[in-house]
Structure formats: structure tokens, C-alpha cells
Amino acid sequence: MRSLINILDLSTEEIDELIDVANDIIDHPDKYAESCKRKKLASLFFEPSTRTRLSFEAAMLELGGSVIGFSEAQSSSAAKGESVADTVKTVSCYADIIAMRHPKEGAPYVASMNASIPVINAGDGGHNHPTQTLADLLTIKREKGTFNNLTIGFCGDLKFGRTVHSLISAMSRYEGIKVVLISPEELKLPSYVKNDVLKKKNIPYTQTTSLEDVIGDLDILYMTRVQRERFFNEEDYLRLKDTYILEPKKLEKAREDLCIMHPLPRVNEISVSIDKDPRACYFKQVLNGKYMRMALILKLLKEAEQCI
Ligand code: CP
């Protein structure tokens, strides 16, 4: 049974196909309105979410399917001690596909090993967030027209930011990519991502603490929130949370065609006065996420049917 746990579970050709389907859905939504009739998505969110959960649910409803699930662990039998394995064995009796978010790294993988229906990782701890990456990739393709020869700056919490880890993995498969890592010392990109992805694929990268010094070099600036929920103490979070705040003055040296991205939610990292700048792409990412999740649900359900 095919699941999506890591963005690298999809080949670049499959990502291109998902983007083609998402673009077709954008142009011809009515064509897809009954594609998932009588199919059910189980939306299992053990951790808070606005965009990912609601876009998965909107995606299934717009495909003509229906949705069951929970939005917090406390309202499921996980609160009584039920394991992830038993939860998804149970849910496999009621639904056709699962979208799961969990605070523990690897929980969606465990789910995929125990479910008899496809499992989509909707974010696992500080690890991966492959469907955010699909949203990011559609945004990059629509804004830049290509995945090749781009300089991407990742700014903020590169240690715990799972969307950063997934997008770096995805972009490492394209030609001419350069990566600029902008973070405080304490929130640098984990060594496993540097070694297993950037160094292994010979991707040129630089590390800096200064956004101002590098902003003029970037095609894409991917801002991130400092992930309060993954800190061991509040004092460190408070010290680091406002290290980078993107304000109009900081964009003076930026390119006219810079694409400013953020997976959201934002706290303080991007001033709301940037929202009306034509370079701000973060609310486009939100909408693109729904279309890519529609394309992914269609693909995984089709492949699951072929397994029967
Ligand atoms: N980008 C993202 O994962 O947002 P949510 O936490 O609101 O789902």
C-alpha cells in the first residue's frame, strides 16, 4: 500500500504529475467534483493545525468525498493510552485514506506499517512535512516557472522547522540549486540534513546569522516561525523568537522578483505590512496546498484501488 511519509517517497516525475493535476484542478474544478464520491478521508490530528487539517478536509470535500476524524489527541482513545498502530488498524475499518499529524517523529511511518489504507504524513514532530513541501513546490513552479538554478534562503528556526527539512530534500534533486541558511547559532540546520542531503548531493550552501547581508542574493526567501512547542525551556524561546522580523526596510536590497514564502502560522517573523507587497507568496502557498492535497489524494486512492 502506497503512503507518503517523506517527500522523497515521490520521484521528481511524480511531483511533476501532481503539479499538472493540481493546475488542471485549478482550471477545471468541476471535472473533479465527484472523483472521490463514497470515499472517506480520516483526518487524525494529534497536534494543532489550521491549514493542513482544513485543507485536507476541504480537498476531500471538493473531490466529492467525506471526512471523519479528530483534531486533538485528547478527543481520541490515544488519551486512554491506545497506540498509533491500534488506532490506524481501527481507522482502516472506517475510512479509505488517512492524513495524520503527530508530535512524535516517525509516528506516521509506524501508522503506514500498520494501516491497510494509504497514510499521508501531515507533519511529524520536528522531522518532515511532505504535503507542505508539495504546496511549496507548486508555489515555486507557478511563481518562478522552474525548480532549477534557484538560490533559496531559509531563515529562522532551521533546527525544528520540519517544512525546511522537507523542502531542502525536495530541492536537492534539481539542477543548479544554491542554499543560504540564515539562523541563530542555536537554531542551525541539523547535521543530519546537512550531511545526508546538502553534502551528499554537493549542493553549495552558506550559513550566516545576518539576513540583511544575503537578502540581495536570493530568488526565494523561506521565512519560518521559531517553534515554541519544541523548545525545552521558555527562556530560550523568548530570547530567540524575534531574531528575524522581515519589515519593508529589510527588503530594500532584495530583488524585484524575490518570492517571499512562509509555511505559516506566522507569529512576528513577517510584518503584516509586507502582505501587500507583490513578492509576498505565503497566502498563495495556503491555497496551493489544497490543490496539491487534492492531487495527492486522487493519486494514492487510485494506486490503492490497483492493489486490491
Ligand atoms: N503550515 C502548516 O503546517 O500549518 P498548520 O500548522 O496550521 O497546519
Short mmCIF file of C-alpha atoms and ligand atoms in Angstrom, two decimals:
data_model
loop_
_atom_site.label_atom_id
_atom_site.label_comp_id
_atom_site.label_asym_id
_atom_site.label_seq_id
_atom_site.Cartn_x
_atom_site.Cartn_y
_atom_site.Cartn_z
CA MET A 1 0.00 0.00 0.00
CA ARG A 2 1.49 3.33 -1.08
CA SER A 3 1.75 6.05 1.60
CA LEU A 4 3.50 9.42 1.71
CA ILE A 5 5.81 9.75 4.72
CA ASN A 6 8.80 11.62 3.26
CA ILE A 7 8.80 13.91 0.22
CA LEU A 8 11.49 11.64 -1.31
CA ASP A 9 8.87 8.86 -1.46
CA LEU A 10 7.76 10.71 -4.60
CA SER A 11 10.01 10.83 -7.68
CA THR A 12 10.52 14.18 -9.42
CA GLU A 13 8.41 12.81 -12.29
CA GLU A 14 5.56 12.05 -9.86
CA ILE A 15 5.86 15.57 -8.41
CA ASP A 16 5.57 16.97 -11.95
CA GLU A 17 2.45 14.83 -12.50
CA LEU A 18 0.90 16.06 -9.21
CA ILE A 19 1.61 19.66 -10.25
CA ASP A 20 -0.05 19.03 -13.64
CA VAL A 21 -3.13 17.59 -11.92
CA ALA A 22 -3.23 20.47 -9.39
CA ASN A 23 -3.06 23.01 -12.22
CA ASP A 24 -5.86 21.16 -14.03
CA ILE A 25 -7.98 21.22 -10.84
CA ILE A 26 -7.37 24.98 -10.58
CA ASP A 27 -8.53 25.45 -14.20
CA HIS A 28 -11.38 22.88 -14.23
CA PRO A 29 -12.62 22.26 -10.66
CA ASP A 30 -15.99 20.86 -11.83
CA LYS A 31 -14.25 18.00 -13.61
CA TYR A 32 -13.11 16.66 -10.20
CA ALA A 33 -16.25 17.38 -8.14
CA GLU A 34 -17.27 13.70 -7.88
CA SER A 35 -13.89 11.99 -8.23
CA CYS A 36 -13.94 10.71 -4.63
CA LYS A 37 -17.67 10.03 -4.26
CA ARG A 38 -18.28 7.49 -1.43
CA LYS A 39 -14.63 7.74 -0.31
CA LYS A 40 -13.70 8.85 3.22
CA LEU A 41 -10.67 10.71 4.49
CA ALA A 42 -9.74 10.12 8.15
CA SER A 43 -8.15 13.29 9.46
CA LEU A 44 -6.14 12.21 12.54
CA PHE A 45 -4.54 15.27 14.13
CA PHE A 46 -2.75 14.58 17.41
CA GLU A 47 -1.23 18.09 17.27
CA PRO A 48 -2.79 21.51 16.49
CA SER A 49 -3.23 22.64 12.88
CA THR A 50 -5.25 25.15 10.90
CA ARG A 51 -4.02 24.97 7.29
CA THR A 52 -3.02 21.34 6.94
CA ARG A 53 -6.11 19.83 8.57
CA LEU A 54 -8.63 22.18 6.99
CA SER A 55 -7.01 22.00 3.55
CA PHE A 56 -7.04 18.17 3.64
CA GLU A 57 -10.69 18.28 4.67
CA ALA A 58 -11.60 20.91 2.06
CA ALA A 59 -9.65 18.90 -0.54
CA MET A 60 -11.66 15.71 0.13
CA LEU A 61 -14.99 17.59 0.21
CA GLU A 62 -14.19 19.32 -3.11
CA LEU A 63 -13.46 15.90 -4.60
CA GLY A 64 -16.95 14.76 -3.59
CA GLY A 65 -15.77 12.60 -0.67
CA SER A 66 -16.40 12.91 3.05
CA VAL A 67 -14.29 13.34 6.17
CA ILE A 68 -14.14 11.74 9.61
CA GLY A 69 -11.55 12.27 12.34
CA PHE A 70 -10.37 14.24 15.32
CA SER A 71 -8.42 17.44 15.77
CA GLU A 72 -6.73 16.71 19.11
CA ALA A 73 -5.34 13.60 20.78
CA GLN A 74 -7.47 14.25 23.88
CA SER A 75 -10.69 13.56 21.98
CA SER A 76 -9.43 10.16 20.74
CA SER A 77 -8.63 6.94 22.61
CA ALA A 78 -4.95 7.95 22.46
CA ALA A 79 -5.86 9.82 25.67
CA LYS A 80 -6.60 6.39 27.23
CA GLY A 81 -3.26 5.00 26.08
CA GLU A 82 -4.15 3.43 22.72
CA SER A 83 -1.15 3.01 20.42
CA VAL A 84 -0.80 4.60 16.97
CA ALA A 85 -0.74 1.08 15.48
CA ASP A 86 -4.08 0.10 17.05
CA THR A 87 -5.61 3.49 16.19
CA VAL A 88 -4.86 3.15 12.48
CA LYS A 89 -5.87 -0.54 12.35
CA THR A 90 -9.22 0.65 13.70
CA VAL A 91 -9.48 3.64 11.35
CA SER A 92 -8.68 1.37 8.38
CA CYS A 93 -12.07 -0.27 9.02
CA TYR A 94 -13.90 3.05 8.57
CA ALA A 95 -12.01 5.14 6.00
CA ASP A 96 -10.19 4.90 2.65
CA ILE A 97 -7.19 7.16 3.35
CA ILE A 98 -5.57 8.75 6.42
CA ALA A 99 -3.94 12.15 6.91
CA MET A 100 -2.02 12.08 10.21
CA ARG A 101 -0.20 14.76 12.19
CA HIS A 102 1.65 13.66 15.31
CA PRO A 103 4.17 15.32 17.68
CA LYS A 104 6.41 12.21 17.64
CA GLU A 105 8.88 11.84 14.79
CA GLY A 106 8.17 8.62 12.92
CA ALA A 107 4.57 8.15 14.14
CA PRO A 108 3.08 8.40 10.60
CA TYR A 109 5.64 5.84 9.43
CA VAL A 110 4.52 3.45 12.20
CA ALA A 111 0.94 4.18 11.11
CA SER A 112 1.74 3.31 7.48
CA MET A 113 3.23 -0.03 8.60
CA ASN A 114 0.01 -0.95 10.41
CA ALA A 115 -2.78 0.56 8.30
CA SER A 116 -4.38 -1.25 5.39
CA ILE A 117 -5.13 2.08 3.67
CA PRO A 118 -2.74 4.86 2.49
CA VAL A 119 -1.30 7.13 5.20
CA ILE A 120 -0.21 10.69 4.48
CA ASN A 121 2.23 12.34 6.88
CA ALA A 122 0.70 15.72 7.73
CA GLY A 123 3.71 16.67 9.89
CA ASP A 124 5.67 14.57 12.42
CA GLY A 125 7.42 16.42 15.23
CA GLY A 126 10.50 18.34 14.03
CA HIS A 127 11.04 15.80 11.26
CA ASN A 128 9.09 16.14 7.98
CA HIS A 129 6.06 17.80 6.45
CA PRO A 130 5.85 16.47 2.88
CA THR A 131 2.47 17.93 1.92
CA GLN A 132 3.63 21.42 2.95
CA THR A 133 6.50 20.77 0.56
CA LEU A 134 4.03 19.91 -2.20
CA ALA A 135 2.33 23.27 -1.53
CA ASP A 136 5.73 24.98 -1.61
CA LEU A 137 6.72 23.27 -4.86
CA LEU A 138 3.54 24.28 -6.67
CA THR A 139 4.10 27.85 -5.46
CA ILE A 140 7.71 27.87 -6.67
CA LYS A 141 6.69 26.42 -10.05
CA ARG A 142 3.89 28.95 -10.54
CA GLU A 143 6.00 31.92 -9.38
CA LYS A 144 9.40 31.04 -10.88
CA GLY A 145 8.43 28.69 -13.72
CA THR A 146 11.24 26.27 -12.82
CA PHE A 147 12.90 24.38 -9.96
CA ASN A 148 16.38 24.76 -11.46
CA ASN A 149 19.09 27.40 -10.89
CA LEU A 150 17.45 28.99 -7.85
CA THR A 151 19.13 30.45 -4.77
CA ILE A 152 16.93 29.74 -1.75
CA GLY A 153 17.41 31.36 1.65
CA PHE A 154 15.93 29.55 4.65
CA CYS A 155 15.58 31.90 7.61
CA GLY A 156 14.67 31.37 11.27
CA ASP A 157 14.25 28.09 13.11
CA LEU A 158 16.13 25.67 10.86
CA LYS A 159 16.61 23.19 13.70
CA PHE A 160 12.99 22.33 14.47
CA GLY A 161 11.37 23.61 11.25
CA ARG A 162 10.17 20.40 9.61
CA THR A 163 8.98 22.28 6.50
CA VAL A 164 12.58 23.43 5.93
CA HIS A 165 13.94 19.87 6.18
CA SER A 166 11.39 18.57 3.68
CA LEU A 167 11.83 21.42 1.19
CA ILE A 168 15.64 21.16 1.26
CA SER A 169 15.32 17.41 0.50
CA ALA A 170 12.92 18.11 -2.36
CA MET A 171 15.01 20.92 -3.91
CA SER A 172 18.24 18.91 -3.67
CA ARG A 173 17.09 16.87 -6.67
CA TYR A 174 17.11 19.83 -9.08
CA GLU A 175 19.97 21.39 -11.08
CA GLY A 176 21.90 24.50 -10.05
CA ILE A 177 20.34 24.93 -6.59
CA LYS A 178 22.16 27.07 -4.02
CA VAL A 179 21.10 27.19 -0.36
CA VAL A 180 21.65 30.01 2.13
CA LEU A 181 20.99 29.06 5.77
CA ILE A 182 20.11 32.06 7.97
CA SER A 183 19.62 31.30 11.66
CA PRO A 184 20.89 31.96 15.18
CA GLU A 185 23.64 29.53 16.31
CA GLU A 186 21.16 27.63 18.50
CA LEU A 187 18.71 27.02 15.65
CA LYS A 188 21.06 25.88 12.89
CA LEU A 189 20.06 23.19 10.41
CA PRO A 190 20.59 19.72 11.98
CA SER A 191 23.79 17.93 10.90
CA TYR A 192 21.81 15.00 9.53
CA VAL A 193 20.15 17.27 6.95
CA LYS A 194 23.46 18.95 6.10
CA ASN A 195 25.31 15.64 5.75
CA ASP A 196 22.62 13.43 4.25
CA VAL A 197 21.22 15.99 1.83
CA LEU A 198 23.36 19.06 1.14
CA LYS A 199 26.84 17.48 1.36
CA LYS A 200 25.80 14.18 -0.20
CA LYS A 201 24.25 15.93 -3.21
CA ASN A 202 27.07 18.53 -3.49
CA ILE A 203 24.61 21.40 -3.06
CA PRO A 204 26.55 24.63 -2.42
CA TYR A 205 25.43 26.17 0.88
CA THR A 206 26.46 29.00 3.16
CA GLN A 207 25.49 29.70 6.78
CA THR A 208 25.03 33.14 8.29
CA THR A 209 23.25 34.89 11.12
CA SER A 210 22.56 38.04 9.05
CA LEU A 211 19.53 38.21 6.75
CA GLU A 212 20.49 41.72 5.59
CA ASP A 213 23.87 40.50 4.28
CA VAL A 214 22.37 37.92 1.92
CA ILE A 215 18.85 39.04 1.04
CA GLY A 216 20.00 40.59 -2.26
CA ASP A 217 21.33 37.21 -3.48
CA LEU A 218 18.05 35.32 -3.12
CA ASP A 219 15.41 34.16 -5.61
CA ILE A 220 13.34 32.73 -2.77
CA LEU A 221 13.28 33.72 0.91
CA TYR A 222 11.65 31.00 3.03
CA MET A 223 10.87 32.51 6.44
CA THR A 224 9.96 30.29 9.39
CA ARG A 225 8.47 30.62 12.86
CA VAL A 226 10.54 29.76 15.92
CA GLN A 227 8.85 26.52 17.04
CA ARG A 228 7.91 27.27 20.66
CA GLU A 229 6.31 23.82 21.16
CA ARG A 230 9.65 22.04 20.53
CA PHE A 231 11.76 24.07 22.99
CA PHE A 232 12.82 22.55 26.29
CA ASN A 233 12.63 25.87 28.13
CA GLU A 234 10.59 29.04 27.70
CA GLU A 235 13.58 31.29 28.44
CA ASP A 236 15.43 30.16 25.29
CA TYR A 237 12.30 30.57 23.20
CA LEU A 238 11.74 34.14 24.43
CA ARG A 239 15.39 35.02 23.74
CA LEU A 240 15.29 33.70 20.16
CA LYS A 241 11.73 34.24 18.97
CA ASP A 242 12.19 37.71 17.45
CA THR A 243 15.67 37.23 15.97
CA TYR A 244 14.36 37.85 12.45
CA ILE A 245 11.47 40.15 11.64
CA LEU A 246 11.01 40.89 7.95
CA GLU A 247 9.96 44.52 7.54
CA PRO A 248 9.69 46.71 4.41
CA LYS A 249 13.08 48.37 5.13
CA LYS A 250 14.83 44.97 5.07
CA LEU A 251 13.51 44.41 1.53
CA GLU A 252 15.36 47.44 0.15
CA LYS A 253 18.25 45.28 -1.04
CA ALA A 254 16.02 42.41 -2.21
CA ARG A 255 15.37 41.57 -5.86
CA GLU A 256 12.22 42.80 -7.58
CA ASP A 257 11.30 39.19 -8.36
CA LEU A 258 12.07 37.77 -4.90
CA CYS A 259 9.47 35.21 -3.83
CA ILE A 260 8.78 35.52 -0.07
CA MET A 261 7.46 32.27 1.35
CA HIS A 262 6.41 31.09 4.81
CA PRO A 263 4.59 27.84 5.67
CA LEU A 264 2.57 29.76 8.31
CA PRO A 265 1.40 30.20 11.01
CA ARG A 266 3.47 33.35 11.44
CA VAL A 267 3.97 34.97 14.80
CA ASN A 268 6.26 38.01 14.36
CA GLU A 269 8.64 36.92 11.58
CA ILE A 270 6.95 38.86 8.78
CA SER A 271 5.43 42.25 9.40
CA VAL A 272 1.81 42.41 8.15
CA SER A 273 2.86 45.47 6.12
CA ILE A 274 4.71 43.04 3.79
CA ASP A 275 1.44 41.23 2.96
CA LYS A 276 0.52 43.72 0.23
CA ASP A 277 3.98 43.53 -1.39
CA PRO A 278 3.64 41.63 -4.70
CA ARG A 279 6.60 39.49 -3.62
CA ALA A 280 4.64 38.03 -0.67
CA CYS A 281 3.61 34.48 -1.67
CA TYR A 282 2.63 32.92 1.66
CA PHE A 283 -1.12 33.09 1.23
CA LYS A 284 -0.71 31.65 -2.28
CA GLN A 285 1.07 28.71 -0.59
CA VAL A 286 -2.00 28.19 1.61
CA LEU A 287 -4.32 27.87 -1.41
CA ASN A 288 -1.83 25.83 -3.44
CA GLY A 289 -1.69 23.38 -0.52
CA LYS A 290 -5.34 22.48 -1.00
CA TYR A 291 -4.88 21.78 -4.73
CA MET A 292 -1.76 19.65 -4.20
CA ARG A 293 -3.53 17.67 -1.44
CA MET A 294 -6.43 17.07 -3.85
CA ALA A 295 -3.98 15.77 -6.46
CA LEU A 296 -2.24 13.58 -3.87
CA ILE A 297 -5.48 12.08 -2.52
CA LEU A 298 -6.51 11.20 -6.09
CA LYS A 299 -3.14 9.57 -6.80
CA LEU A 300 -2.96 7.49 -3.61
CA LEU A 301 -6.58 6.33 -3.82
CA LYS A 302 -6.09 5.31 -7.46
CA GLU A 303 -2.96 3.34 -6.57
CA ALA A 304 -4.72 1.73 -3.58
CA GLU A 305 -7.53 0.54 -5.86
CA GLN A 306 -4.94 -1.07 -8.14
CA CYS A 307 -3.58 -3.01 -5.10
CA ILE A 308 -6.96 -4.68 -4.40
N1 CP B 1 1.86 25.04 7.52
C1 CP B 1 1.21 24.32 8.45
O1 CP B 1 1.50 23.14 8.67
O2 CP B 1 0.22 25.00 9.12
P1 CP B 1 -0.72 24.36 10.23
O3 CP B 1 0.15 24.01 11.41
O4 CP B 1 -1.74 25.41 10.53
O5 CP B 1 -1.33 23.11 9.65
#
